[in-house]
Amino acid sequence: MRRRTLASDALPAWSFMAPGLLVIGVFVLFPIVYSIPLALTDYSVLGETKFIGLDNFRRAFADDSFLVSLWNSVLYIIVVPVLQILSILIAILVNSRIPGIQAFRAAYYIPVVTSMVAVALMWNWLLSQNGVVNYILITLGITDQKIGWLSTSSTALYVLMFITLWKGLGYYMMLYLAGLQSIPADLYEAAIVDGASRAQRVRLITIPLLRPYIFFCSLISLMGAIRVFDEMFVLTQGGPGTSTLTSSLYIYEQGLEQLNFGYASALGLIVSVIVGVLSVIVFRFNRQGGVNPYG
Amino acid sequence: MMNLSEGGGPAVAGSKADAPGGTPGADPLRGGLTAGAGPGRRGTEPAGSGRSRGWRLVRRIPGLLVGYALLLALALFMMGPFLWLLSVSLMPGTNVFKFPPAIFPTFIKLDNYTQVWSFIDFPKYIGNTLIITGLGLVLNILLSLSTAYPLAKMRFKGRSLVFGVLVATMIIPSATALVVHYLTITWFGLLGSFFGVVLPSAVSVFNIFLMRQTFLGVPDDIRDSGKVDGASELRIWWRLMVPMVKPGIAVIALLEFMSYWNSFLWPIVVLDDPAQYPLASALTYLNGQFAYNFGWIAAGTILSVLPIIVVFLFTQRYYMEGISGAVKG
């Protein structure tokens, strides 16, 4: 009987999945697989395509711009823990039923739904030398000189991280809020009866039960950070100099601006391997805790 | 935890319960024992027991004030840039690079809006955006519904393999996807078409994953009862299963609406005619064209973000429901 069900589901199952898997195959799997042979050629719009072995990889590791871009992408991971911790705190803050709380939640989410183009435009003006941010900082006496936040090499990358943070807080807040609301109230009840302090309750109940959410959010945030592109594409174009050049931006420049498809593929493969290794580390790290949201 | 939960119980017995820790529904469980006890009894009772509702409310005021102060400060931080942009857009002739900057509107005029609306063909760009967004939404919803359903509810050989490969693609993403997508779309002859804009993101592994989690929450009995009634697989899926995963559909719809509405890079890569651009791409174009007409740019930006904000405000409830249903897994 059970054997028959097993057999009878195969045809409808594959029929249902076929269109979706076809799209995934062409636009998700194929780019991963195809970039390997592509990376071994000098494919570009100019001239004939030749097999050049590992030349692209040798060139990559001697390419200062690429190495800088790789370092900037890795540096961008700083944003992940800050973003996650602040989002959890905000989620705890808005996890209440006081009047108007819905409006606050919506307000915090609005940067998430806004396009990066619009966000970039606002912050570009706000952060200019004569901008509102400098005005506020000078008025408050925090600094006495006008800083060109995005035109100074030493600050630009961190300012972009700040914009990522500002735009992402609402997104992770919502996810964590969903997590907080799934924690049964009687757990807190029991803890209160046992005399647990507020901090203890957060540490012993909220954080452990939020673990699958923390894992999930950290993973997508990590992926986003290491592949960050939009912020620098619309705000700084990698500048000043190469101070905000990230690997995604550099691959884009090599691939779709200079049309060096072969070289761009090689760069992409290197980055993919790094991202893959990083996520395996995160998965391992999570498994040690024994919570697996994919179960 | 903020002490901001709504006063649920009539009175609170026992000092330990004075800090409900923001867990709604905690208070009614302990309330009621001392309901009606007046403040006069306080002196003779152990500290904390027998407080009246009024006293409790008074006691909560400082916590509430701190809570609201935090919420408001955060709201200012998140919304401030939008409000300032709005104020720039309402004051024609404002130079955003003048110091000290104008923060609050000193006068209000809609000139920027009327001028930018007549200069740029907004209805056309909105139309383009709606076509791209609509096409992307329909494809994403249908494909994630059909692909995730067998992964959650059917038994067949290779199920875990398919799922494993899908999850693996989330872990090992292609950093060169954009380049290969461009080549693929060129081969398909779809350059310059809306379909070419939408196709590479017609379904995402993330959406399939999200939908699978939602389908897992639907009881197997529903599918079995459909089978007993002799309904076809397609009918069971569309009539019985799909209505059960509406929260998941809502999440995908909202997330994809946002991502298509806001996408600017890929449309620029695929579409060669700027007249076909969606709003966000057109906006980057606009910025390049009149870099120093701040009022126009501000007004154009406000006009482009307004629709998505309105959509979000009207759908946020479904979104919350769907997220909690889908991520929990």
PDB file of C-alpha atoms in Angstrom, chain A residues 43-257:
ATOM      1  CA  TYR A  43      35.651  35.548 -23.513  1.00  0.00           C
ATOM      2  CA  SER A  44      34.788  39.191 -24.110  1.00  0.00           C
ATOM      3  CA  VAL A  45      33.044  41.079 -26.865  1.00  0.00           C
ATOM      4  CA  LEU A  46      36.377  41.752 -28.525  1.00  0.00           C
ATOM      5  CA  GLY A  47      38.246  39.185 -30.599  1.00  0.00           C
ATOM      6  CA  GLU A  48      38.117  35.425 -30.627  1.00  0.00           C
ATOM      7  CA  THR A  49      37.567  33.427 -27.481  1.00  0.00           C
ATOM      8  CA  LYS A  50      40.507  31.246 -26.428  1.00  0.00           C
ATOM      9  CA  PHE A  51      40.990  28.736 -23.650  1.00  0.00           C
ATOM     10  CA  ILE A  52      43.578  30.311 -21.366  1.00  0.00           C
ATOM     11  CA  GLY A  53      43.659  27.875 -18.444  1.00  0.00           C
ATOM     12  CA  LEU A  54      44.125  29.472 -15.061  1.00  0.00           C
ATOM     13  CA  ASP A  55      45.407  32.794 -16.363  1.00  0.00           C
ATOM     14  CA  ASN A  56      42.335  34.651 -15.161  1.00  0.00           C
ATOM     15  CA  PHE A  57      42.904  33.370 -11.627  1.00  0.00           C
ATOM     16  CA  ARG A  58      46.577  34.331 -11.689  1.00  0.00           C
ATOM     17  CA  ARG A  59      45.605  37.737 -12.954  1.00  0.00           C
ATOM     18  CA  ALA A  60      42.984  38.067 -10.201  1.00  0.00           C
ATOM     19  CA  PHE A  61      45.412  37.458  -7.362  1.00  0.00           C
ATOM     20  CA  ALA A  62      47.803  40.010  -8.841  1.00  0.00           C
ATOM     21  CA  ASP A  63      45.006  42.540  -9.378  1.00  0.00           C
ATOM     22  CA  ASP A  64      45.218  45.123  -6.599  1.00  0.00           C
ATOM     23  CA  SER A  65      41.751  46.468  -7.288  1.00  0.00           C
ATOM     24  CA  PHE A  66      40.271  43.005  -6.874  1.00  0.00           C
ATOM     25  CA  LEU A  67      42.170  42.309  -3.657  1.00  0.00           C
ATOM     26  CA  VAL A  68      41.068  45.660  -2.236  1.00  0.00           C
ATOM     27  CA  SER A  69      37.485  44.962  -3.291  1.00  0.00           C
ATOM     28  CA  LEU A  70      37.627  41.547  -1.627  1.00  0.00           C
ATOM     29  CA  TRP A  71      38.929  43.101   1.586  1.00  0.00           C
ATOM     30  CA  ASN A  72      36.199  45.760   1.513  1.00  0.00           C
ATOM     31  CA  SER A  73      33.539  43.057   1.103  1.00  0.00           C
ATOM     32  CA  VAL A  74      34.942  41.108   4.033  1.00  0.00           C
ATOM     33  CA  LEU A  75      35.154  44.303   6.093  1.00  0.00           C
ATOM     34  CA  TYR A  76      31.489  44.908   5.342  1.00  0.00           C
ATOM     35  CA  ILE A  77      30.631  41.886   7.538  1.00  0.00           C
ATOM     36  CA  ILE A  78      31.075  44.248  10.513  1.00  0.00           C
ATOM     37  CA  VAL A  79      27.578  45.419   9.767  1.00  0.00           C
ATOM     38  CA  VAL A  80      26.053  41.964  10.467  1.00  0.00           C
ATOM     39  CA  PRO A  81      26.374  41.681  14.267  1.00  0.00           C
ATOM     40  CA  VAL A  82      25.511  45.362  14.785  1.00  0.00           C
ATOM     41  CA  LEU A  83      22.441  45.037  12.589  1.00  0.00           C
ATOM     42  CA  GLN A  84      21.288  41.820  14.272  1.00  0.00           C
ATOM     43  CA  ILE A  85      21.751  43.021  17.847  1.00  0.00           C
ATOM     44  CA  LEU A  86      20.022  46.357  17.220  1.00  0.00           C
ATOM     45  CA  SER A  87      17.178  44.614  15.373  1.00  0.00           C
ATOM     46  CA  ILE A  88      16.598  42.242  18.281  1.00  0.00           C
ATOM     47  CA  LEU A  89      16.537  45.154  20.721  1.00  0.00           C
ATOM     48  CA  ILE A  90      14.085  47.067  18.545  1.00  0.00           C
ATOM     49  CA  ALA A  91      11.924  43.951  18.145  1.00  0.00           C
ATOM     50  CA  ILE A  92      11.799  43.626  21.933  1.00  0.00           C
ATOM     51  CA  LEU A  93      10.884  47.303  22.165  1.00  0.00           C
ATOM     52  CA  VAL A  94       7.986  47.025  19.697  1.00  0.00           C
ATOM     53  CA  ASN A  95       6.756  43.676  21.023  1.00  0.00           C
ATOM     54  CA  SER A  96       4.070  45.236  23.156  1.00  0.00           C
ATOM     55  CA  ARG A  97       0.475  46.250  22.798  1.00  0.00           C
ATOM     56  CA  ILE A  98       0.578  49.887  23.747  1.00  0.00           C
ATOM     57  CA  PRO A  99      -1.585  52.185  21.631  1.00  0.00           C
ATOM     58  CA  GLY A 100       0.043  53.258  18.373  1.00  0.00           C
ATOM     59  CA  ILE A 101       2.614  50.488  18.293  1.00  0.00           C
ATOM     60  CA  GLN A 102       1.468  49.404  14.814  1.00  0.00           C
ATOM     61  CA  ALA A 103       2.274  52.863  13.478  1.00  0.00           C
ATOM     62  CA  PHE A 104       5.762  52.719  14.962  1.00  0.00           C
ATOM     63  CA  ARG A 105       6.415  49.297  13.482  1.00  0.00           C
ATOM     64  CA  ALA A 106       5.269  50.529  10.076  1.00  0.00           C
ATOM     65  CA  ALA A 107       7.445  53.636  10.363  1.00  0.00           C
ATOM     66  CA  TYR A 108      10.516  51.526  11.044  1.00  0.00           C
ATOM     67  CA  TYR A 109       9.740  49.356   8.068  1.00  0.00           C
ATOM     68  CA  ILE A 110       9.406  52.166   5.544  1.00  0.00           C
ATOM     69  CA  PRO A 111      13.159  52.392   4.760  1.00  0.00           C
ATOM     70  CA  VAL A 112      12.978  48.691   3.853  1.00  0.00           C
ATOM     71  CA  VAL A 113      10.334  49.183   1.193  1.00  0.00           C
ATOM     72  CA  THR A 114      12.011  52.240  -0.285  1.00  0.00           C
ATOM     73  CA  SER A 115      14.219  51.766  -3.333  1.00  0.00           C
ATOM     74  CA  MET A 116      17.959  52.090  -2.874  1.00  0.00           C
ATOM     75  CA  VAL A 117      17.903  54.795  -5.531  1.00  0.00           C
ATOM     76  CA  ALA A 118      15.677  56.982  -3.374  1.00  0.00           C
ATOM     77  CA  VAL A 119      17.563  56.100  -0.193  1.00  0.00           C
ATOM     78  CA  ALA A 120      20.858  56.955  -1.859  1.00  0.00           C
ATOM     79  CA  LEU A 121      19.545  60.272  -3.029  1.00  0.00           C
ATOM     80  CA  MET A 122      18.358  61.322   0.438  1.00  0.00           C
ATOM     81  CA  TRP A 123      21.476  60.255   2.268  1.00  0.00           C
ATOM     82  CA  ASN A 124      23.763  61.677  -0.377  1.00  0.00           C
ATOM     83  CA  TRP A 125      22.279  65.110   0.320  1.00  0.00           C
ATOM     84  CA  LEU A 126      22.034  64.615   4.070  1.00  0.00           C
ATOM     85  CA  LEU A 127      25.664  63.513   4.313  1.00  0.00           C
ATOM     86  CA  SER A 128      27.188  66.156   2.065  1.00  0.00           C
ATOM     87  CA  GLN A 129      29.615  68.712   3.512  1.00  0.00           C
ATOM     88  CA  ASN A 130      26.885  71.303   3.900  1.00  0.00           C
ATOM     89  CA  GLY A 131      24.299  68.671   4.701  1.00  0.00           C
ATOM     90  CA  VAL A 132      21.910  68.208   7.579  1.00  0.00           C
ATOM     91  CA  VAL A 133      24.050  65.582   9.305  1.00  0.00           C
ATOM     92  CA  ASN A 134      27.018  67.921   9.615  1.00  0.00           C
ATOM     93  CA  TYR A 135      24.690  70.727  10.670  1.00  0.00           C
ATOM     94  CA  ILE A 136      23.260  68.618  13.486  1.00  0.00           C
ATOM     95  CA  LEU A 137      26.691  67.371  14.596  1.00  0.00           C
ATOM     96  CA  ILE A 138      28.100  70.920  14.638  1.00  0.00           C
ATOM     97  CA  THR A 139      25.051  72.299  16.446  1.00  0.00           C
ATOM     98  CA  LEU A 140      25.370  69.585  19.086  1.00  0.00           C
ATOM     99  CA  GLY A 141      29.078  70.390  19.366  1.00  0.00           C
ATOM    100  CA  ILE A 142      30.165  66.856  18.447  1.00  0.00           C
ATOM    101  CA  THR A 143      32.459  68.111  15.697  1.00  0.00           C
ATOM    102  CA  ASP A 144      33.523  71.583  14.604  1.00  0.00           C
ATOM    103  CA  GLN A 145      34.333  70.867  10.979  1.00  0.00           C
ATOM    104  CA  LYS A 146      32.216  69.877   8.030  1.00  0.00           C
ATOM    105  CA  ILE A 147      33.036  66.351   6.992  1.00  0.00           C
ATOM    106  CA  GLY A 148      32.322  65.127   3.475  1.00  0.00           C
ATOM    107  CA  TRP A 149      31.201  61.757   4.738  1.00  0.00           C
ATOM    108  CA  LEU A 150      31.007  60.032   1.385  1.00  0.00           C
ATOM    109  CA  SER A 151      33.884  61.894  -0.277  1.00  0.00           C
ATOM    110  CA  THR A 152      36.450  61.009   2.398  1.00  0.00           C
ATOM    111  CA  SER A 153      38.246  57.705   1.855  1.00  0.00           C
ATOM    112  CA  SER A 154      38.476  56.848   5.542  1.00  0.00           C
ATOM    113  CA  THR A 155      34.758  57.312   6.264  1.00  0.00           C
ATOM    114  CA  ALA A 156      32.970  56.380   3.028  1.00  0.00           C
ATOM    115  CA  LEU A 157      32.782  52.612   3.562  1.00  0.00           C
ATOM    116  CA  TYR A 158      31.545  52.989   7.124  1.00  0.00           C
ATOM    117  CA  VAL A 159      28.951  55.526   6.054  1.00  0.00           C
ATOM    118  CA  LEU A 160      27.666  53.022   3.499  1.00  0.00           C
ATOM    119  CA  MET A 161      27.502  50.428   6.281  1.00  0.00           C
ATOM    120  CA  PHE A 162      25.457  52.906   8.273  1.00  0.00           C
ATOM    121  CA  ILE A 163      23.034  53.266   5.356  1.00  0.00           C
ATOM    122  CA  THR A 164      22.777  49.470   5.065  1.00  0.00           C
ATOM    123  CA  LEU A 165      22.041  49.385   8.774  1.00  0.00           C
ATOM    124  CA  TRP A 166      19.422  52.130   8.554  1.00  0.00           C
ATOM    125  CA  LYS A 167      17.679  50.424   5.654  1.00  0.00           C
ATOM    126  CA  GLY A 168      17.857  46.917   7.144  1.00  0.00           C
ATOM    127  CA  LEU A 169      16.779  47.475  10.745  1.00  0.00           C
ATOM    128  CA  GLY A 170      13.063  47.320   9.961  1.00  0.00           C
ATOM    129  CA  TYR A 171      13.400  44.125   7.953  1.00  0.00           C
ATOM    130  CA  TYR A 172      15.126  42.157  10.688  1.00  0.00           C
ATOM    131  CA  MET A 173      12.948  43.772  13.350  1.00  0.00           C
ATOM    132  CA  MET A 174       9.872  42.253  11.661  1.00  0.00           C
ATOM    133  CA  LEU A 175      11.484  38.802  11.478  1.00  0.00           C
ATOM    134  CA  TYR A 176      12.536  38.913  15.123  1.00  0.00           C
ATOM    135  CA  LEU A 177       9.135  40.239  16.129  1.00  0.00           C
ATOM    136  CA  ALA A 178       7.564  37.185  14.496  1.00  0.00           C
ATOM    137  CA  GLY A 179      10.013  35.105  16.522  1.00  0.00           C
ATOM    138  CA  LEU A 180       9.228  36.878  19.794  1.00  0.00           C
ATOM    139  CA  GLN A 181       5.514  36.445  19.279  1.00  0.00           C
ATOM    140  CA  SER A 182       5.947  32.727  18.801  1.00  0.00           C
ATOM    141  CA  ILE A 183       7.419  32.344  22.294  1.00  0.00           C
ATOM    142  CA  PRO A 184       4.688  31.036  24.616  1.00  0.00           C
ATOM    143  CA  ALA A 185       3.788  33.542  27.324  1.00  0.00           C
ATOM    144  CA  ASP A 186       3.659  30.864  30.029  1.00  0.00           C
ATOM    145  CA  LEU A 187       7.427  30.404  29.773  1.00  0.00           C
ATOM    146  CA  TYR A 188       7.861  33.948  31.049  1.00  0.00           C
ATOM    147  CA  GLU A 189       5.163  33.232  33.583  1.00  0.00           C
ATOM    148  CA  ALA A 190       7.087  30.314  34.990  1.00  0.00           C
ATOM    149  CA  ALA A 191      10.315  32.302  35.008  1.00  0.00           C
ATOM    150  CA  ILE A 192       8.637  35.138  36.887  1.00  0.00           C
ATOM    151  CA  VAL A 193       7.341  32.665  39.481  1.00  0.00           C
ATOM    152  CA  ASP A 194      10.867  31.342  39.851  1.00  0.00           C
ATOM    153  CA  GLY A 195      12.060  34.864  40.502  1.00  0.00           C
ATOM    154  CA  ALA A 196      13.997  35.462  37.306  1.00  0.00           C
ATOM    155  CA  SER A 197      14.942  39.076  36.674  1.00  0.00           C
ATOM    156  CA  ARG A 198      14.103  40.826  33.429  1.00  0.00           C
ATOM    157  CA  ALA A 199      17.663  40.457  32.140  1.00  0.00           C
ATOM    158  CA  GLN A 200      17.675  36.771  33.084  1.00  0.00           C
ATOM    159  CA  ARG A 201      14.431  36.213  31.225  1.00  0.00           C
ATOM    160  CA  VAL A 202      15.881  37.789  28.085  1.00  0.00           C
ATOM    161  CA  ARG A 203      19.072  35.752  28.421  1.00  0.00           C
ATOM    162  CA  LEU A 204      17.521  32.422  29.385  1.00  0.00           C
ATOM    163  CA  ILE A 205      14.252  32.428  27.457  1.00  0.00           C
ATOM    164  CA  THR A 206      14.157  35.044  24.711  1.00  0.00           C
ATOM    165  CA  ILE A 207      17.618  34.529  23.230  1.00  0.00           C
ATOM    166  CA  PRO A 208      17.603  30.678  23.212  1.00  0.00           C
ATOM    167  CA  LEU A 209      14.114  30.493  21.711  1.00  0.00           C
ATOM    168  CA  LEU A 210      15.016  33.145  19.183  1.00  0.00           C
ATOM    169  CA  ARG A 211      18.013  31.099  18.083  1.00  0.00           C
ATOM    170  CA  PRO A 212      16.542  29.738  14.837  1.00  0.00           C
ATOM    171  CA  TYR A 213      15.596  33.277  13.904  1.00  0.00           C
ATOM    172  CA  ILE A 214      19.016  34.635  14.839  1.00  0.00           C
ATOM    173  CA  PHE A 215      20.608  31.954  12.682  1.00  0.00           C
ATOM    174  CA  PHE A 216      18.327  32.585   9.739  1.00  0.00           C
ATOM    175  CA  CYS A 217      18.707  36.368   9.930  1.00  0.00           C
ATOM    176  CA  SER A 218      22.471  36.281  10.434  1.00  0.00           C
ATOM    177  CA  LEU A 219      22.874  34.020   7.437  1.00  0.00           C
ATOM    178  CA  ILE A 220      20.882  36.182   5.038  1.00  0.00           C
ATOM    179  CA  SER A 221      22.481  39.296   6.473  1.00  0.00           C
ATOM    180  CA  LEU A 222      25.946  37.798   6.015  1.00  0.00           C
ATOM    181  CA  MET A 223      25.160  36.900   2.412  1.00  0.00           C
ATOM    182  CA  GLY A 224      23.866  40.387   1.817  1.00  0.00           C
ATOM    183  CA  ALA A 225      26.915  42.004   3.402  1.00  0.00           C
ATOM    184  CA  ILE A 226      29.531  40.071   1.478  1.00  0.00           C
ATOM    185  CA  ARG A 227      27.683  40.595  -1.785  1.00  0.00           C
ATOM    186  CA  VAL A 228      26.811  44.238  -1.102  1.00  0.00           C
ATOM    187  CA  PHE A 229      26.414  46.166  -4.324  1.00  0.00           C
ATOM    188  CA  ASP A 230      23.503  48.617  -4.513  1.00  0.00           C
ATOM    189  CA  GLU A 231      24.796  51.015  -1.866  1.00  0.00           C
ATOM    190  CA  MET A 232      28.104  51.665  -3.567  1.00  0.00           C
ATOM    191  CA  PHE A 233      26.721  51.408  -7.060  1.00  0.00           C
ATOM    192  CA  VAL A 234      24.288  54.267  -6.578  1.00  0.00           C
ATOM    193  CA  LEU A 235      26.231  56.343  -4.026  1.00  0.00           C
ATOM    194  CA  THR A 236      29.965  56.163  -4.584  1.00  0.00           C
ATOM    195  CA  GLN A 237      30.701  53.986  -7.629  1.00  0.00           C
ATOM    196  CA  GLY A 238      33.458  52.456  -5.501  1.00  0.00           C
ATOM    197  CA  GLY A 239      35.114  55.780  -4.750  1.00  0.00           C
ATOM    198  CA  PRO A 240      36.783  57.847  -3.558  1.00  0.00           C
ATOM    199  CA  GLY A 241      39.632  55.865  -5.077  1.00  0.00           C
ATOM    200  CA  THR A 242      38.890  52.251  -4.318  1.00  0.00           C
ATOM    201  CA  SER A 243      37.762  52.885  -0.748  1.00  0.00           C
ATOM    202  CA  THR A 244      34.228  51.560  -1.310  1.00  0.00           C
ATOM    203  CA  LEU A 245      34.971  49.164  -4.154  1.00  0.00           C
ATOM    204  CA  THR A 246      33.441  45.817  -3.197  1.00  0.00           C
ATOM    205  CA  SER A 247      33.885  42.542  -5.022  1.00  0.00           C
ATOM    206  CA  SER A 248      30.353  42.582  -6.446  1.00  0.00           C
ATOM    207  CA  LEU A 249      30.868  46.066  -7.801  1.00  0.00           C
ATOM    208  CA  TYR A 250      34.226  45.135  -9.279  1.00  0.00           C
ATOM    209  CA  ILE A 251      32.775  42.023 -10.919  1.00  0.00           C
ATOM    210  CA  TYR A 252      29.980  44.155 -12.341  1.00  0.00           C
ATOM    211  CA  GLU A 253      32.499  46.660 -13.713  1.00  0.00           C
ATOM    212  CA  GLN A 254      34.634  43.929 -15.252  1.00  0.00           C
ATOM    213  CA  GLY A 255      31.664  41.978 -16.595  1.00  0.00           C
ATOM    214  CA  LEU A 256      28.972  44.361 -17.722  1.00  0.00           C
ATOM    215  CA  GLU A 257      30.902  47.602 -18.198  1.00  0.00           C
TER     216      GLU A 257
END
